[in-house]
C-alpha positions as YAML, in Angstrom:
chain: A
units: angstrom
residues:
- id: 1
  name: UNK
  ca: [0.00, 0.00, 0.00]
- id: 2
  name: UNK
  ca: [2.91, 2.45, 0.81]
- id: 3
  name: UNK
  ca: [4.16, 1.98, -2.77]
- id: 4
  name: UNK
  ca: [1.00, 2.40, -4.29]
- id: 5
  name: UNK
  ca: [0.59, 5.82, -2.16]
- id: 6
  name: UNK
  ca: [3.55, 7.42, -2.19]
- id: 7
  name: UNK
  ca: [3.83, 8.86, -5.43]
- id: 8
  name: UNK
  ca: [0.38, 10.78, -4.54]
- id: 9
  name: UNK
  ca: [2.16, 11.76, -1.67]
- id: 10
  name: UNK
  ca: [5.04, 12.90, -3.09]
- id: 11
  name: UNK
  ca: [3.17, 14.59, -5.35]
- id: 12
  name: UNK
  ca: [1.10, 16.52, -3.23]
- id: 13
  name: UNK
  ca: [3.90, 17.33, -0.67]
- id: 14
  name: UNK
  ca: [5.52, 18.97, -3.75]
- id: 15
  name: UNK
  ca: [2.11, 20.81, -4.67]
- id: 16
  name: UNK
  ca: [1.61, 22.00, -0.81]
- id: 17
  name: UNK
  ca: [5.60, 23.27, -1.75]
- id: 18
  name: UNK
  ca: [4.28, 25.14, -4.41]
- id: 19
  name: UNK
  ca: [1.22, 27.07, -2.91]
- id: 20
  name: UNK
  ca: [3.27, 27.67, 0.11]
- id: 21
  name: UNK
  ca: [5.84, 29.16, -1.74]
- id: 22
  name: UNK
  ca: [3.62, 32.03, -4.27]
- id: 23
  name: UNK
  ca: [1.53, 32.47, -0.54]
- id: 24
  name: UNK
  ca: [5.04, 34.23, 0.47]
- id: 25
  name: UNK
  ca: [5.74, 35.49, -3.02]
- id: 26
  name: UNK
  ca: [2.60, 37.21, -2.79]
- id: 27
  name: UNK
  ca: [3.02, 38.33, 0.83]
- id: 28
  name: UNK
  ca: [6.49, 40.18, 0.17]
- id: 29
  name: UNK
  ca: [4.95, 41.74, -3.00]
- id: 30
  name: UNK
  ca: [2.49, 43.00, -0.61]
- id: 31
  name: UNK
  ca: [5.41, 44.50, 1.23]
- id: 32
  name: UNK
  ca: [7.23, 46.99, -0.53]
- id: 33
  name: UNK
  ca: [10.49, 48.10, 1.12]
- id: 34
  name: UNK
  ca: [10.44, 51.60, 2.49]
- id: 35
  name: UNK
  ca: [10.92, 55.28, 0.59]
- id: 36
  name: UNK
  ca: [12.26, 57.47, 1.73]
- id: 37
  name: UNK
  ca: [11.49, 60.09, -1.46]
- id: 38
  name: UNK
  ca: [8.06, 59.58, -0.38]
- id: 39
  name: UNK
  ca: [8.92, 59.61, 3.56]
- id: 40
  name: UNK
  ca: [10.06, 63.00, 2.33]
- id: 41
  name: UNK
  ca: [6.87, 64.36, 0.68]
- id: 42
  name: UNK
  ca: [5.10, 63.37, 3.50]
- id: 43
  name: UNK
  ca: [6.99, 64.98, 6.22]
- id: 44
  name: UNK
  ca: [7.01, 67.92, 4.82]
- id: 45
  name: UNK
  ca: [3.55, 68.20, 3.19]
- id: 46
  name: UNK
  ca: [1.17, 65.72, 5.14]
- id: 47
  name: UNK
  ca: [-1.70, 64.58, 3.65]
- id: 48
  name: UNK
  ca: [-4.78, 66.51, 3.88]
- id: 49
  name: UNK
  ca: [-7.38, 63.68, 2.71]
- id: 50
  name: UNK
  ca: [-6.30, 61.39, 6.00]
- id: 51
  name: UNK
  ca: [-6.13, 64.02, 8.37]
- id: 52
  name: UNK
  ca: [-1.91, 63.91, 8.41]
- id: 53
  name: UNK
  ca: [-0.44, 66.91, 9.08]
- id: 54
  name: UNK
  ca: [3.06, 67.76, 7.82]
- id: 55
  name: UNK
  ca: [5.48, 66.70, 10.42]
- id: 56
  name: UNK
  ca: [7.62, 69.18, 9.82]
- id: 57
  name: UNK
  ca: [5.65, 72.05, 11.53]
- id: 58
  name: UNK
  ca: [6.29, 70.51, 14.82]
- id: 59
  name: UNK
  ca: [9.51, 68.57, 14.37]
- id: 60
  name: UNK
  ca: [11.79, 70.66, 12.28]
- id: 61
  name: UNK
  ca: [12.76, 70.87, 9.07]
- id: 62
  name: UNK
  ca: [14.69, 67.27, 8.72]
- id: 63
  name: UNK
  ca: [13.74, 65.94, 11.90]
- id: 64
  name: UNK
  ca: [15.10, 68.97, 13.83]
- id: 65
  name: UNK
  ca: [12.85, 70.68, 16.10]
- id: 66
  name: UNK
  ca: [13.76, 73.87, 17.59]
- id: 67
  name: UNK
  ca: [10.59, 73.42, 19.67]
- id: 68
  name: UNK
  ca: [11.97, 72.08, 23.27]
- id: 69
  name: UNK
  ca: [8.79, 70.19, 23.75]
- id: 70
  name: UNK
  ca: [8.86, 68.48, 20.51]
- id: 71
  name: UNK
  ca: [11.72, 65.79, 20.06]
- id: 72
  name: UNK
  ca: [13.90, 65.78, 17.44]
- id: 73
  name: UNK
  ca: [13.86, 62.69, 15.37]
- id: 74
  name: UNK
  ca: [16.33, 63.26, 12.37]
- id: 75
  name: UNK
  ca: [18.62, 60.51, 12.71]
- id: 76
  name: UNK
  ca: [16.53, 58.28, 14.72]
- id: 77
  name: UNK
  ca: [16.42, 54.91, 14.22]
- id: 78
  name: UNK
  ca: [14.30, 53.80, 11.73]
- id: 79
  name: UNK
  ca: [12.76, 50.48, 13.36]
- id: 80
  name: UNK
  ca: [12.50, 52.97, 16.61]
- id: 81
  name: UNK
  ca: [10.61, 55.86, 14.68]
- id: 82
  name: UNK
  ca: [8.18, 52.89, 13.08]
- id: 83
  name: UNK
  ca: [7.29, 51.32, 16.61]
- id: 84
  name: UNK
  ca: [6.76, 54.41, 18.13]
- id: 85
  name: UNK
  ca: [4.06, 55.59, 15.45]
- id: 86
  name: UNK
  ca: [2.37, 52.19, 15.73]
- id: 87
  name: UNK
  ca: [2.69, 52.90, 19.61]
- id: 88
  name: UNK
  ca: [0.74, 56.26, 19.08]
- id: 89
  name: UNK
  ca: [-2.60, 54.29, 17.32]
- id: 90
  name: UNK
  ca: [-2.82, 52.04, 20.44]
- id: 91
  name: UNK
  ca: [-3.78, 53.11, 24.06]
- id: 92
  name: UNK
  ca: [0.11, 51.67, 24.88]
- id: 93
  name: UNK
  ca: [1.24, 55.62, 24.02]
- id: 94
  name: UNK
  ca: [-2.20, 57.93, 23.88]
- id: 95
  name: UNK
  ca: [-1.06, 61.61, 22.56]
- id: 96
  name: UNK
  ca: [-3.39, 63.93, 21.50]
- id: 97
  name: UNK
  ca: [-1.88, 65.24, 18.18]
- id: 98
  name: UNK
  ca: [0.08, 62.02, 17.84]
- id: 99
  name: UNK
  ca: [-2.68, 59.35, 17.82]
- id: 100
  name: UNK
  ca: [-4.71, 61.31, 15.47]
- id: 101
  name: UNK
  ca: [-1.74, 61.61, 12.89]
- id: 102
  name: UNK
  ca: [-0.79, 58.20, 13.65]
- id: 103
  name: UNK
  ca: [-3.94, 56.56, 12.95]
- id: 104
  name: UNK
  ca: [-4.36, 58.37, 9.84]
- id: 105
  name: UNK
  ca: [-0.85, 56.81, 8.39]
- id: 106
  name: UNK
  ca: [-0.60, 53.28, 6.59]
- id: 107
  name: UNK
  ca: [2.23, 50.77, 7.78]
- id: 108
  name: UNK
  ca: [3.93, 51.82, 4.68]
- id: 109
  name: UNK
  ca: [3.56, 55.55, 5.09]
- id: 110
  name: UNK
  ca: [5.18, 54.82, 8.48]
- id: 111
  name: UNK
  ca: [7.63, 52.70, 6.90]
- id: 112
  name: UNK
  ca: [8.36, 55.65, 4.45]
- id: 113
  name: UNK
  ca: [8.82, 58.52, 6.86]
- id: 114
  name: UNK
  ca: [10.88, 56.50, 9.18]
- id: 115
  name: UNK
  ca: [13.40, 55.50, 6.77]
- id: 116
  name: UNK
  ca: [13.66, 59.00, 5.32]
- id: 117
  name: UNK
  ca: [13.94, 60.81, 9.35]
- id: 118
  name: UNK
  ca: [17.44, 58.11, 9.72]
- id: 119
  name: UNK
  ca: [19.05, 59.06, 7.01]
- id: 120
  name: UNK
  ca: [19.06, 62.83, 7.97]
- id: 121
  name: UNK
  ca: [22.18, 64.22, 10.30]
- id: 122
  name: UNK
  ca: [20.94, 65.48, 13.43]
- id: 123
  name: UNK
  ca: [21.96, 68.83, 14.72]
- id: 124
  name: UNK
  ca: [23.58, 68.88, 18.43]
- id: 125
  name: UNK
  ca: [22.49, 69.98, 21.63]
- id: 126
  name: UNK
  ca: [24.09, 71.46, 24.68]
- id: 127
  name: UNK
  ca: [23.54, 70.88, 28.41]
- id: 128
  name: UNK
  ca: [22.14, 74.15, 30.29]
- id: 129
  name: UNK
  ca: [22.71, 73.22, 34.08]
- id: 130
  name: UNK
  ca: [26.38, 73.35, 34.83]
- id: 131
  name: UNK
  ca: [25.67, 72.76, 38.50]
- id: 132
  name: UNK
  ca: [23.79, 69.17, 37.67]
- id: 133
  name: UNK
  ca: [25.66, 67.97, 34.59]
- id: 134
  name: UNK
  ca: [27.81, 66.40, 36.36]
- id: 135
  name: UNK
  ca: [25.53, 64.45, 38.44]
- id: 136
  name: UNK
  ca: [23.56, 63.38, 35.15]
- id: 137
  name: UNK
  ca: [26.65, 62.03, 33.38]
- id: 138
  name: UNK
  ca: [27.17, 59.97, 37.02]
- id: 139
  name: UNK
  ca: [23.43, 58.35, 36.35]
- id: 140
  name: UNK
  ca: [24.04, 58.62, 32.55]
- id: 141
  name: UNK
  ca: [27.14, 56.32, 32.53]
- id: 142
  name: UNK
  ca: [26.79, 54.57, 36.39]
- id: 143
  name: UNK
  ca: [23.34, 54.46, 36.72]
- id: 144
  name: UNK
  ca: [22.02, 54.94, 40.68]
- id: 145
  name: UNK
  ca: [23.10, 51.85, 42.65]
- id: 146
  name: UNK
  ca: [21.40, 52.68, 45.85]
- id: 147
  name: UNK
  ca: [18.25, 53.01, 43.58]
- id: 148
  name: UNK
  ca: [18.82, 50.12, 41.53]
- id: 149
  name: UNK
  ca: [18.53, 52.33, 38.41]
- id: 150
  name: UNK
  ca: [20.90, 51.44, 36.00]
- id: 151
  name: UNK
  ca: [23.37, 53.15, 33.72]
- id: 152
  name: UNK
  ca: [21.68, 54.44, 30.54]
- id: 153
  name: UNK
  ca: [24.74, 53.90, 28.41]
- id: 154
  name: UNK
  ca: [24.16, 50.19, 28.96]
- id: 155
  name: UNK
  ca: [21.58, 50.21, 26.32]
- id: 156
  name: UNK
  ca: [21.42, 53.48, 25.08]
- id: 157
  name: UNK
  ca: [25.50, 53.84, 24.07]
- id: 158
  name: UNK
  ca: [28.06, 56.24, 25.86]
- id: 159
  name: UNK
  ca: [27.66, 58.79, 23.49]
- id: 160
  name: UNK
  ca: [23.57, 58.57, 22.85]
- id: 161
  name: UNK
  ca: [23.66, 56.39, 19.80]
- id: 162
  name: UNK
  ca: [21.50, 53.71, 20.65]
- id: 163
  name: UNK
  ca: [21.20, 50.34, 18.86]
- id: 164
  name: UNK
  ca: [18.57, 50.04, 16.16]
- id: 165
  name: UNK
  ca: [15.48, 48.39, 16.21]
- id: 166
  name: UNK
  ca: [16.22, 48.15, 20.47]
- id: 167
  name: UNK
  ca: [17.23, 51.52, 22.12]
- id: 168
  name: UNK
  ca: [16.33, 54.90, 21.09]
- id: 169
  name: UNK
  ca: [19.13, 57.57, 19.79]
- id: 170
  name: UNK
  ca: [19.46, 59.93, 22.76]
- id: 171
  name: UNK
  ca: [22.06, 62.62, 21.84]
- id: 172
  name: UNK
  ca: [21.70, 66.21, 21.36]
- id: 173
  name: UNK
  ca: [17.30, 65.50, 22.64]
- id: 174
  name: UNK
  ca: [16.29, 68.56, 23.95]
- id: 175
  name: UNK
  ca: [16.14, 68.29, 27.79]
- id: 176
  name: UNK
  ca: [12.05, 69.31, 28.24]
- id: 177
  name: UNK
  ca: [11.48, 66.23, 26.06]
- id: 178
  name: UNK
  ca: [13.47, 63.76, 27.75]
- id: 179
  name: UNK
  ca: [12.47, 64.63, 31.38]
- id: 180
  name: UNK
  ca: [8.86, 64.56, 30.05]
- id: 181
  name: UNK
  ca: [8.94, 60.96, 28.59]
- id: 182
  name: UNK
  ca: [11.18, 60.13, 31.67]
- id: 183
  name: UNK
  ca: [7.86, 61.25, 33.79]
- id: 184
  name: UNK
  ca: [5.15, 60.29, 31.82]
- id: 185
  name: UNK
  ca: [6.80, 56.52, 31.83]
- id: 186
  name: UNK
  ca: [7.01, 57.20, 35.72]
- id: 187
  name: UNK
  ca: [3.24, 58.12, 36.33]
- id: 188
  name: UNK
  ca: [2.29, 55.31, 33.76]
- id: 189
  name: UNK
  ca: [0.67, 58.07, 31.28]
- id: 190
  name: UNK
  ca: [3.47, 56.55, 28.77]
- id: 191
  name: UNK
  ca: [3.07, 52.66, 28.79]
- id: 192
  name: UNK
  ca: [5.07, 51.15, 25.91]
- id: 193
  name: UNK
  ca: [7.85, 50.23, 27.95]
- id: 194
  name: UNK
  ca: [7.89, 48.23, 30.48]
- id: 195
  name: UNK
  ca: [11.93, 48.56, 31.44]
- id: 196
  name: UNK
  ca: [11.58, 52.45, 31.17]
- id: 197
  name: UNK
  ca: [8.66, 52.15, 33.89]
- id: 198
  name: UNK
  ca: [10.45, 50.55, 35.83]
- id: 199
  name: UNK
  ca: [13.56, 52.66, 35.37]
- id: 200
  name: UNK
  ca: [11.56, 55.85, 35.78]
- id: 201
  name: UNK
  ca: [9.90, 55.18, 39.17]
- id: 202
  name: UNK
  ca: [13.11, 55.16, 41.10]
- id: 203
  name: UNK
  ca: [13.98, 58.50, 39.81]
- id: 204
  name: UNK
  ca: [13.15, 61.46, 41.64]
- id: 205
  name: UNK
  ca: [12.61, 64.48, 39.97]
- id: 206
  name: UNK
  ca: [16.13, 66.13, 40.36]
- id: 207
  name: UNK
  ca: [17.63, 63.19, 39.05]
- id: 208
  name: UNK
  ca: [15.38, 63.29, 36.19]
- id: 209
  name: UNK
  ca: [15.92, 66.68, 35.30]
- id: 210
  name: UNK
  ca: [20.07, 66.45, 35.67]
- id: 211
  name: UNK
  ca: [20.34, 63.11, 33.27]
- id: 212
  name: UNK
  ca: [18.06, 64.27, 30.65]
- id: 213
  name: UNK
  ca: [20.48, 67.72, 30.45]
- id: 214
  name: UNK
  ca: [23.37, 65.37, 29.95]
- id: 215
  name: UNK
  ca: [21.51, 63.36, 27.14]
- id: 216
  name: UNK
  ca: [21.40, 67.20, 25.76]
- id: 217
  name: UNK
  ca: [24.99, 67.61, 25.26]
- id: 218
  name: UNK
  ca: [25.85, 64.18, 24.67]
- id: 219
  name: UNK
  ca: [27.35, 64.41, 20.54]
...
């Protein structure tokens, strides 16, 4: 019986092969790799017909806001920049402005504008508070033991850089940003990571304020 059988088998193994193979064919067609040409366009004109704004009127022109409550996000990481929009259209990060422009984008509009804010250079930042610089590049680079908070160059890179598709780029964010993220992940209004919680609710204000002026200098 096995002989008589196993040329269907065979046969329909090799069909299941087949199917299987133009299902994923057709999936990555479905999938077009990002654009940043368009990314372009639509950072810096929106799109009026699904409610997106130009990003450029709050974030700068190429990612670099002058506007201290508005990060700057040229030369963000790309995978970062595309989680965090898909963060905005859930209740995981609720904004305002955000989660209406967010939920107005496609995956590949996301895809797009992402890929186009990483390729742009970032302009640097400077740290204002000379008397607590010193103490944020002591968190910054040894974390606070007695606190259990620790250093934010472990994943975030001595000098800000991050590592894609993990850690967010740090240097040269304005100061205002970072220590609001830093609270909002504190008082659980920001809820899209679960380390930074953590992280952020054995930090008292002070020491909030002093790391995120380091992260402002950092080059």
């Amino acid at each position: 019986m096995n002989r008589v059988f196993s040329p269907f088998v065979k046969s329909l193994f090799v069909a299941m092969l087949a199917v299987s193979s133009i299902a994923y064919a057709a999936e990555e067609k479905k999938a077009p790799a990002a654009d940043a040409a368009k990314g372009e366009q639509l950072y810096n004109s929106g799109d009026a017909s699904r409610g997106v704004i130009a990003c450029a009127g709050c974030h700068g022109a190429a990612g670099n806001s002058t506007i201290v409550q508005n990060p700057k996000l040229a030369g963000q990481h790309a995978e970062y920049l595309a989680k965090q929009l898909a963060d905005f259209k859930t209740p995981q990060r609720n904004n305002p402005v955000m989660s209406g422009i967010a939920k107005g984008m496609s995956e590949q509009d996301i895809k797009n504008v992402a890929a186009y804010l990483d390729k742009q250079e970032s302009k640097p930042g400077a740290a204002k508070n000379k008397e607590t610089v010193e103490a944020g590049k002591k968190i910054y680079r040894g974390g606070i033991a007695e606190k259990n908070v620790p250093a934010c160059a472990g994943c975030h890179g001595a000098s800000g850089a991050g590592i894609p598709a993990q850690f967010a780029r740090l240097a040269g964010q304005h100061q205002d940003y970072t220590a609001a993220q830093l609270t909002a992940f504190r008082q659980g209004a920001r809820k899209n990571s679960a380390q930074m919680t953590t992280i952020a609710k054995r930090m008292s204000d002070d020491e909030i304020q002093a790391v995120s002026d380091y992260i402002a200098g950092l080059k």
